[in-house]
Coordinates of N, CA and C in Angstrom, one line a residue:
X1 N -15.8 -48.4 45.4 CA -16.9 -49.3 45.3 C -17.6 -49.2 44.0
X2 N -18.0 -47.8 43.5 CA -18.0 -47.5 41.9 C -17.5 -48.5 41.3
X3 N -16.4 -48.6 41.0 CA -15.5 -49.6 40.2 C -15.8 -51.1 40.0
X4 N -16.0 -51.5 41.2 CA -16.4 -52.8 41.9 C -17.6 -53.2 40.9
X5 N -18.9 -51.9 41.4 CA -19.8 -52.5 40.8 C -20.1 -52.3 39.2
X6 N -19.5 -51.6 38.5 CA -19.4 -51.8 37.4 C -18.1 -52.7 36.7
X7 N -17.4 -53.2 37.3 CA -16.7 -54.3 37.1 C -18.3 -55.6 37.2
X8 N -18.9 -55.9 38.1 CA -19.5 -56.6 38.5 C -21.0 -56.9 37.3
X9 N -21.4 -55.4 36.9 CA -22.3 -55.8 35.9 C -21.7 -55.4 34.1
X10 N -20.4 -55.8 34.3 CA -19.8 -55.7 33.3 C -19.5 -57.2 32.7
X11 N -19.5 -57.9 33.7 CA -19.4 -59.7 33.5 C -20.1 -59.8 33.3
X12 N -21.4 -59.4 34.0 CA -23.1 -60.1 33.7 C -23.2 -59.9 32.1
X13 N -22.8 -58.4 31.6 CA -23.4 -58.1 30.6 C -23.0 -59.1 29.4
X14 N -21.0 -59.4 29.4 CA -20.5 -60.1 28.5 C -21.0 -61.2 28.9
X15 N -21.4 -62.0 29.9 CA -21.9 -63.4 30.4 C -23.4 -63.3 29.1
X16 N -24.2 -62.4 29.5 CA -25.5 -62.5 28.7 C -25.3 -62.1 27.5
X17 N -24.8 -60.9 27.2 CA -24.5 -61.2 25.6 C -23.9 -62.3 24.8
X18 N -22.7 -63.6 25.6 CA -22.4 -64.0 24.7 C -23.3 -65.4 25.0
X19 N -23.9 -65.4 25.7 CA -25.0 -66.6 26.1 C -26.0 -66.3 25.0
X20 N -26.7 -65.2 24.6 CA -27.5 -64.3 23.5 C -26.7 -64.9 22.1
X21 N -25.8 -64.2 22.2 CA -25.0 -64.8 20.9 C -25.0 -66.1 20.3
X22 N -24.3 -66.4 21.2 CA -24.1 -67.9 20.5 C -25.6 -68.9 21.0
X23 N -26.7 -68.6 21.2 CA -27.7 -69.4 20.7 C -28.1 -69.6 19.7
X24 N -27.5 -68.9 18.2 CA -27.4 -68.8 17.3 C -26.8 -69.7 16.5
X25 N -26.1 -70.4 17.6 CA -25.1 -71.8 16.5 C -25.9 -72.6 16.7
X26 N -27.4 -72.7 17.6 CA -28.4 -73.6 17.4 C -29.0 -73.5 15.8
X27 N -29.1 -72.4 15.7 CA -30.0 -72.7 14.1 C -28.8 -72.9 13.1
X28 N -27.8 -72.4 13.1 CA -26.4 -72.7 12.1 C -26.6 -74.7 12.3
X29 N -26.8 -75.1 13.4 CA -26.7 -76.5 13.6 C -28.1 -77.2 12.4
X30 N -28.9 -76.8 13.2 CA -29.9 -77.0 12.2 C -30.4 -76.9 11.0
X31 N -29.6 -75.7 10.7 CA -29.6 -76.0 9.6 C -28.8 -76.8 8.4
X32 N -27.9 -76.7 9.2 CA -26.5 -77.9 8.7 C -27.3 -79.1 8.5
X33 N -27.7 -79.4 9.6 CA -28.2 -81.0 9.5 C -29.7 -81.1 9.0
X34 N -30.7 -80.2 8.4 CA -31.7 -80.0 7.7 C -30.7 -79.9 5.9
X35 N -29.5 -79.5 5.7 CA -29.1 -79.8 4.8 C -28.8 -81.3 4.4
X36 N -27.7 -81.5 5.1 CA -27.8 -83.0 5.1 C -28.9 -84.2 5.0
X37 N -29.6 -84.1 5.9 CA -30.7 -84.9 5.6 C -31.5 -84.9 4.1
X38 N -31.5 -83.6 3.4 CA -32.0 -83.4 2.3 C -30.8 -83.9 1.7
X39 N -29.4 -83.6 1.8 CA -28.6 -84.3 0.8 C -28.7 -85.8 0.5
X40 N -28.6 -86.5 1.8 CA -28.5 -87.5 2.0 C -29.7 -88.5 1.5
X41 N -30.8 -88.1 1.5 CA -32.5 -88.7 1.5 C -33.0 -88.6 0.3
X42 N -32.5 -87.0 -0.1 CA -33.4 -86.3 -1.4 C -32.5 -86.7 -2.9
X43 N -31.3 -86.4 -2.6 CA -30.5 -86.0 -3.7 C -29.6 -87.7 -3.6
X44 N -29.4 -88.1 -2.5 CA -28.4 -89.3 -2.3 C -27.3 -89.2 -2.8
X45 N -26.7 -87.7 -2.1 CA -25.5 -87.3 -1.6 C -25.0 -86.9 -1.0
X46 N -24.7 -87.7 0.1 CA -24.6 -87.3 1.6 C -23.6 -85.9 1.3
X47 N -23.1 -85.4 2.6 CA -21.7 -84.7 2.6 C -21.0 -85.2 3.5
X48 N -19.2 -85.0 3.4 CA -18.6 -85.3 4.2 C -18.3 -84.3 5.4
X49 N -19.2 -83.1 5.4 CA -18.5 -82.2 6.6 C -19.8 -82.2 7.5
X50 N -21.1 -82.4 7.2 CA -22.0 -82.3 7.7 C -22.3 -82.5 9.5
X51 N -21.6 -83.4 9.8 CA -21.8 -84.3 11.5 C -20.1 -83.5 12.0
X52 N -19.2 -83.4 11.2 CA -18.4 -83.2 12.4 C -18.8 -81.5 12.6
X53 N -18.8 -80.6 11.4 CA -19.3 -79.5 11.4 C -20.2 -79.0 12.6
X54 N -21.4 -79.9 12.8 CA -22.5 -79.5 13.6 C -21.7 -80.6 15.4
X55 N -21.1 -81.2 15.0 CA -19.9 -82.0 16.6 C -19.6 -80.8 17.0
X56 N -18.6 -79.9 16.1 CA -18.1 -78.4 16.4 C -18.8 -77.7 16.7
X57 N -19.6 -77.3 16.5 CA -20.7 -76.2 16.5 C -21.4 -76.1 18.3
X58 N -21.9 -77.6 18.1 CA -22.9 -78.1 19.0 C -21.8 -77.9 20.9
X59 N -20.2 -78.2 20.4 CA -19.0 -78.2 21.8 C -19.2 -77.1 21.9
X60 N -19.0 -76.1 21.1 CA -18.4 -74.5 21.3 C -19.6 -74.1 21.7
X61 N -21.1 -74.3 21.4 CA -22.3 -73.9 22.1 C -22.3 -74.1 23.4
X62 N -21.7 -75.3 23.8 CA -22.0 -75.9 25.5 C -21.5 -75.2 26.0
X63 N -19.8 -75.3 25.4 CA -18.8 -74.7 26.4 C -19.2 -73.6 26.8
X64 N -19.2 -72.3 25.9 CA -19.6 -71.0 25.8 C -20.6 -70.5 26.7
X65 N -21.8 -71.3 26.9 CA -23.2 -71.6 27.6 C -22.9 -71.6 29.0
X66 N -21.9 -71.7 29.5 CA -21.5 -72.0 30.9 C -21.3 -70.6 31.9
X67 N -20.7 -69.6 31.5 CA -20.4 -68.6 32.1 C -22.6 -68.2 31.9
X68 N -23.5 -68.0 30.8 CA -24.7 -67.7 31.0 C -25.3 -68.2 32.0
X69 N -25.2 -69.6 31.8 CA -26.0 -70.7 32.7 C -25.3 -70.3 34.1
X70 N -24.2 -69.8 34.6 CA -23.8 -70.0 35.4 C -24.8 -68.1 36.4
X71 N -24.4 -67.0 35.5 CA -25.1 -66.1 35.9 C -26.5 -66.0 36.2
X72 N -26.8 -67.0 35.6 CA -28.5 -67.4 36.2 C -29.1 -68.3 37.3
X73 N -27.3 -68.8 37.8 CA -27.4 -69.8 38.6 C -28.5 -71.0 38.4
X74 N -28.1 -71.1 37.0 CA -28.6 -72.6 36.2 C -27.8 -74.0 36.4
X75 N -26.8 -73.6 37.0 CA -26.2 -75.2 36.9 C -27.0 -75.9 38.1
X76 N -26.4 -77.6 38.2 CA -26.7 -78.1 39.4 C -26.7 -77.6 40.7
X77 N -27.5 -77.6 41.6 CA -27.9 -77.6 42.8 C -28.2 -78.7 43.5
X78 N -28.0 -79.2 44.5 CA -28.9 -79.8 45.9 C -29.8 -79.1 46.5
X79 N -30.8 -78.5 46.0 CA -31.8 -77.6 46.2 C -32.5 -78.0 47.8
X80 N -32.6 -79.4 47.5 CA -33.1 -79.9 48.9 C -32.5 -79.4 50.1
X81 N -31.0 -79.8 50.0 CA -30.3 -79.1 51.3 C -29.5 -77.4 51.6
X82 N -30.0 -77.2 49.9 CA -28.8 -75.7 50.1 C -30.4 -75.1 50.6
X83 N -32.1 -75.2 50.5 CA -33.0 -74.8 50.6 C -33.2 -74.6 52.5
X84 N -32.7 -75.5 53.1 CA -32.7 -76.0 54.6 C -31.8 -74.6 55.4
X85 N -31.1 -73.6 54.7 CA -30.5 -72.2 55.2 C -31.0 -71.0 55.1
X86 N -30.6 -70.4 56.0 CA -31.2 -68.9 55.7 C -30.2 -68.3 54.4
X87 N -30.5 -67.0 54.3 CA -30.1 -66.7 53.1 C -28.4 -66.4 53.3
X88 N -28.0 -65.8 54.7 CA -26.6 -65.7 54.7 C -25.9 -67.3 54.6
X89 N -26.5 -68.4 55.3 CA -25.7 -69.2 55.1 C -25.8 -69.9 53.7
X90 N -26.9 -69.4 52.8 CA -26.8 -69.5 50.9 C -25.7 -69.0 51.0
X91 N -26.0 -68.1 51.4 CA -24.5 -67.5 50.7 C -22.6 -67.9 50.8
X92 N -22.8 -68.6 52.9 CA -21.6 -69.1 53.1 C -21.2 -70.1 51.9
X93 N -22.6 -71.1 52.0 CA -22.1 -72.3 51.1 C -22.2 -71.9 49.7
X94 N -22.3 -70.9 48.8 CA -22.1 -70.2 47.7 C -20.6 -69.8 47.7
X95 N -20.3 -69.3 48.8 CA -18.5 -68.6 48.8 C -17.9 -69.5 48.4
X96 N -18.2 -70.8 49.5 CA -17.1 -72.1 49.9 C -17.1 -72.5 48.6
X97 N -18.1 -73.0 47.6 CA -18.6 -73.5 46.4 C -17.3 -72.4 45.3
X98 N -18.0 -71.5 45.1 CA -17.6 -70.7 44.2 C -15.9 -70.2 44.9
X99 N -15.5 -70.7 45.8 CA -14.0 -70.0 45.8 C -13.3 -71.6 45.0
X100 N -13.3 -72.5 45.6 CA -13.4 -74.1 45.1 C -12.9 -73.9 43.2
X101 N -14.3 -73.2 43.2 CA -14.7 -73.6 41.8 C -13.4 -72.5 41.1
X102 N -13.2 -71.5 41.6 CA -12.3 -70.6 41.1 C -10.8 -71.5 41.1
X103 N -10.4 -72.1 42.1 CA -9.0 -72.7 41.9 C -9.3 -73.6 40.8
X104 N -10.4 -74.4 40.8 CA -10.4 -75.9 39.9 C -10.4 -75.3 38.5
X105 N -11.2 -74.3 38.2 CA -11.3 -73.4 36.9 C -9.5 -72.9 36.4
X106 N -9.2 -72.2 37.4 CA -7.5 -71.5 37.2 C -6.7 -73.1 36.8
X107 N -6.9 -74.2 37.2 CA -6.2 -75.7 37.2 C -6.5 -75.8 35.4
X108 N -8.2 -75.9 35.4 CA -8.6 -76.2 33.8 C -8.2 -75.3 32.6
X109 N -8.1 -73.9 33.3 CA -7.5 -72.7 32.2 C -6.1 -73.5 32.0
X110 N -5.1 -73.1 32.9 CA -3.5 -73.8 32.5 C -3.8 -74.7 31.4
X111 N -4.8 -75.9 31.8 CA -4.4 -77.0 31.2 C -5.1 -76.9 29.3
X112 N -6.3 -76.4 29.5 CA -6.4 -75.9 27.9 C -6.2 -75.1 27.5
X113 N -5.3 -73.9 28.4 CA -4.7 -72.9 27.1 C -3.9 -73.5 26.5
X114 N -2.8 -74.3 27.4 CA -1.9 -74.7 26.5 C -1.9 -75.9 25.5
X115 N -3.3 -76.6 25.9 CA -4.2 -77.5 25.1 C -3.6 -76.5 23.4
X116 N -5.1 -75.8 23.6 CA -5.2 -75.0 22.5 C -3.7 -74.3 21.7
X117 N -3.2 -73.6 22.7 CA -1.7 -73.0 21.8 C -1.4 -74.0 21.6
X118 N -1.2 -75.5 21.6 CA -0.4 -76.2 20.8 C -0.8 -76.7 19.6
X119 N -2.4 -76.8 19.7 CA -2.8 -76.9 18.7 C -2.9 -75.6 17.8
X120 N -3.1 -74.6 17.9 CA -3.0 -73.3 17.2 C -1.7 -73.1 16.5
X121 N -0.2 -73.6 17.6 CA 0.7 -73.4 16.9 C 1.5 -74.5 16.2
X122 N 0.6 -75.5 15.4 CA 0.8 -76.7 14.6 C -0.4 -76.6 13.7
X123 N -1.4 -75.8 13.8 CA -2.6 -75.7 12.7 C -3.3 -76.9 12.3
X124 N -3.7 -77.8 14.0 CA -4.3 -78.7 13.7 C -5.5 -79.0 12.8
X125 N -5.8 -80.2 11.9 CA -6.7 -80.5 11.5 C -7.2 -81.4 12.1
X126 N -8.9 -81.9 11.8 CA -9.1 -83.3 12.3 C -8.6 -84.4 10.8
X127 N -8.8 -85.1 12.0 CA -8.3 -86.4 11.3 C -9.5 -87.5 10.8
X128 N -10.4 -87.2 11.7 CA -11.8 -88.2 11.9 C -12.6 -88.1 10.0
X129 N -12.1 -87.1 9.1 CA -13.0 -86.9 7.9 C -12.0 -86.6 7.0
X130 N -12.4 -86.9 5.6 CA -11.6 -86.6 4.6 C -11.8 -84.7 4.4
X131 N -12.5 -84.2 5.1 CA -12.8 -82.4 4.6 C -11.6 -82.0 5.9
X132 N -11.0 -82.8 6.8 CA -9.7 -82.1 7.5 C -10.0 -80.7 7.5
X133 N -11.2 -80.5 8.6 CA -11.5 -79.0 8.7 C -10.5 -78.7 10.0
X134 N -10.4 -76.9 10.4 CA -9.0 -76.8 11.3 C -9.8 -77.1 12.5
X135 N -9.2 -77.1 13.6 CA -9.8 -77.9 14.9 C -9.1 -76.8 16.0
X136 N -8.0 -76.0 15.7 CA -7.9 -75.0 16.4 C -8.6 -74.3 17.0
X137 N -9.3 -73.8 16.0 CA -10.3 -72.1 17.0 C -11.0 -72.8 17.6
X138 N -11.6 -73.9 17.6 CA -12.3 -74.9 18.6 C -11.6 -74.7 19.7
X139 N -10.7 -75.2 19.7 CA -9.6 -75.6 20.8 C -10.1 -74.2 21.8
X140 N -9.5 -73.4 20.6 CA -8.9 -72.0 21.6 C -10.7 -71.5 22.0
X141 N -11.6 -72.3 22.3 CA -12.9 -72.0 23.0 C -12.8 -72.2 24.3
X142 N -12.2 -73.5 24.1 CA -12.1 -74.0 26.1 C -11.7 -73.2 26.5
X143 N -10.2 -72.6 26.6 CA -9.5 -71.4 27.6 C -10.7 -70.6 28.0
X144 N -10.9 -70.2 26.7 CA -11.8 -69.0 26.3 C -13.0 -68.9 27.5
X145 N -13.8 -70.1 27.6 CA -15.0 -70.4 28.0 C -14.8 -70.5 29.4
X146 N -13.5 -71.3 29.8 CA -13.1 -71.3 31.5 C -12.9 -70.2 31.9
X147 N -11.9 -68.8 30.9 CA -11.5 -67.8 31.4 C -13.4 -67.3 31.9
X148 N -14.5 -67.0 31.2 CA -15.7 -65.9 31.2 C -16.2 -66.8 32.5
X149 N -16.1 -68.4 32.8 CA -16.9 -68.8 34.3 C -15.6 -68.4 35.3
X150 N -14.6 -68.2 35.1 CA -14.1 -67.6 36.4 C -14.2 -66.3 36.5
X151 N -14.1 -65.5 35.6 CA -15.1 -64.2 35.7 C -16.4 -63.7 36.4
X152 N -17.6 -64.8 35.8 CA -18.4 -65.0 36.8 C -18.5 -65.9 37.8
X153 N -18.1 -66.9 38.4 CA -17.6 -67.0 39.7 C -16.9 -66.2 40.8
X154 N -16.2 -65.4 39.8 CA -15.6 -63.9 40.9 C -16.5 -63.0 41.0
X155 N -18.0 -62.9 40.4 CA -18.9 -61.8 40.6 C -19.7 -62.5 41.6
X156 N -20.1 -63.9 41.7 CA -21.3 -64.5 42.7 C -20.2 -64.6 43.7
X157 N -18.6 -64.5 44.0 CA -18.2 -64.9 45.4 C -18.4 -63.5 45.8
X158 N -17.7 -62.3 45.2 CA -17.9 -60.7 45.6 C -19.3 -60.2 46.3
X159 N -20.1 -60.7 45.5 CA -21.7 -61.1 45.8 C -22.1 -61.6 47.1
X160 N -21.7 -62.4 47.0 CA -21.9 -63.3 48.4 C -21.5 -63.2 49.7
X161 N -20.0 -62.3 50.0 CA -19.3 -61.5 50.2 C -19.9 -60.7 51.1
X162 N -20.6 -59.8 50.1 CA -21.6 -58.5 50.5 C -22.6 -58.9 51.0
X163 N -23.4 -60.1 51.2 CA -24.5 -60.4 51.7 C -24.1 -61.0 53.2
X164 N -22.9 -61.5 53.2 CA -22.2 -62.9 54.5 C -22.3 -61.7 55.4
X165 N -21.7 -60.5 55.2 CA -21.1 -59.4 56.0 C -22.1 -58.3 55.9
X166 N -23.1 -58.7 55.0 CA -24.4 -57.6 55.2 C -24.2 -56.0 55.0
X167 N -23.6 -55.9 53.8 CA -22.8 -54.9 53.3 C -24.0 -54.1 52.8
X168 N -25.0 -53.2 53.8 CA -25.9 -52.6 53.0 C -25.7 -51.7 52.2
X169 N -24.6 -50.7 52.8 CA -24.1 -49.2 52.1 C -23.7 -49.4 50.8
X170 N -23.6 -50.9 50.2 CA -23.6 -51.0 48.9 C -24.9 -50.5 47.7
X171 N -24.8 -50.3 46.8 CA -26.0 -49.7 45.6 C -26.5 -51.2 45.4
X172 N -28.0 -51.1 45.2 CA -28.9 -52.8 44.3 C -28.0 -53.4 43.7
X173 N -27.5 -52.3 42.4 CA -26.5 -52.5 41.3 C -25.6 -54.0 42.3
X174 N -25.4 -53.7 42.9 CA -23.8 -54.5 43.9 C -24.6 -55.8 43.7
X175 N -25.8 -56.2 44.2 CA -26.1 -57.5 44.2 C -26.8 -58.0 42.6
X176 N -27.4 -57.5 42.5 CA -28.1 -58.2 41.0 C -27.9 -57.6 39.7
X177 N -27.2 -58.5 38.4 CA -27.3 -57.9 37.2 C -28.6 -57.2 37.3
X178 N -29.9 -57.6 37.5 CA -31.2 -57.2 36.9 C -31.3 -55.7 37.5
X179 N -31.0 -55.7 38.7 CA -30.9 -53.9 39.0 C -30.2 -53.1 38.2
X180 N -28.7 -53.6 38.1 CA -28.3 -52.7 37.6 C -28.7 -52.4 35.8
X181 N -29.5 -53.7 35.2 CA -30.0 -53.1 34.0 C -31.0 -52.2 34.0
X182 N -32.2 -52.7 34.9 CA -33.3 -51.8 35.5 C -32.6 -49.8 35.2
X183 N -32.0 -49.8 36.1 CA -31.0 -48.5 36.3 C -30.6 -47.8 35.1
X184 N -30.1 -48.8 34.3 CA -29.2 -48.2 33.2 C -30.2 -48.2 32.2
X185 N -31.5 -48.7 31.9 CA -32.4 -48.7 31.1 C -33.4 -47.0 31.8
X186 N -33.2 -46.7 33.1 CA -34.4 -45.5 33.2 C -33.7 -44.4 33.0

């Protein structure tokens, strides 16, 4: 069960670290496009890499954002009716949800890994601008991004799991990232 649970706040951690991280391509964005503007307005020389640059920047943010958003259980809800259960049956309709989400995720990985390796192994460029910046490592984010939410989706069904069946003999650690940082912080 050891293993379990630090398998379990070992996703949270990479989930928040790279949610942490890449908030950071917010000001790289900004600042791209606080260049431009000045190019464009001040000097009246636009650039040509400016919009798709911050296009890139702004996908790979979203995508990436999804395994965070997802450990915080930030995405959409029907709050109105998942709110109408006690807490075991949150949790049935979390399993059903989150096992769902795990096949449809395993469907979307197949389909953009091999998205990406095809593009990785032709060294696509875009076409949309004369700067034909590469469009690969982009690519190879999706997989990337699907692989870390089915990661975390296998920690809220384990989760959920432990609550349906009322698994007390488990440690805090077992149910919430926040315990087990609490813990590892005293």
């Amino acid at each position: 069960m050891e293993l379990l649970t630090r398998y379990l706040a070992a996703v949270d951690r990479i989930s928040e670290g790279i949610g942490k991280a890449i908030s950071w391509l917010c000001l790289a964005m900004i600042l791209v496009l606080i260049y431009e503007v000045a190019a464009r307005y001040l000097f009246n020389s636009p650039t040509a890499w400016a919009h798709e640059s911050t296009t890139m920047l702004y996908g790979t943010f979203c995508i990436l954002a999804g395994a965070y958003t997802h450990r915080l259980h930030g995405h959409v809800r029907s709050e109105v009716i998942y709110n109408l259960f006690p807490t075991r049956g949150k949790a049935v309709l979390d399993l059903l949800t989150g096992s769902i989400g795990l096949l449809v995720f395993g469907v979307f990985f197949w389909i953009t890994f091999n998205y990406a390796w095809d593009s990785w192994l032709m060294r696509e460029v875009s076409s949309k601008s004369t700067w034909a910046p590469p469009v690969y490592p982009f690519k190879a984010m999706l997989p990337l991004a699907i692989a870390l939410m089915m990661l975390q989706s296998l920690v809220h069904v384990l989760r959920n799991v432990a609550v349906i069946f009322d698994l007390q003999s488990l440690p805090p650690q077992f149910y919430s990232a926040e315990a087990t940082k609490e813990t590892s912080d005293a």
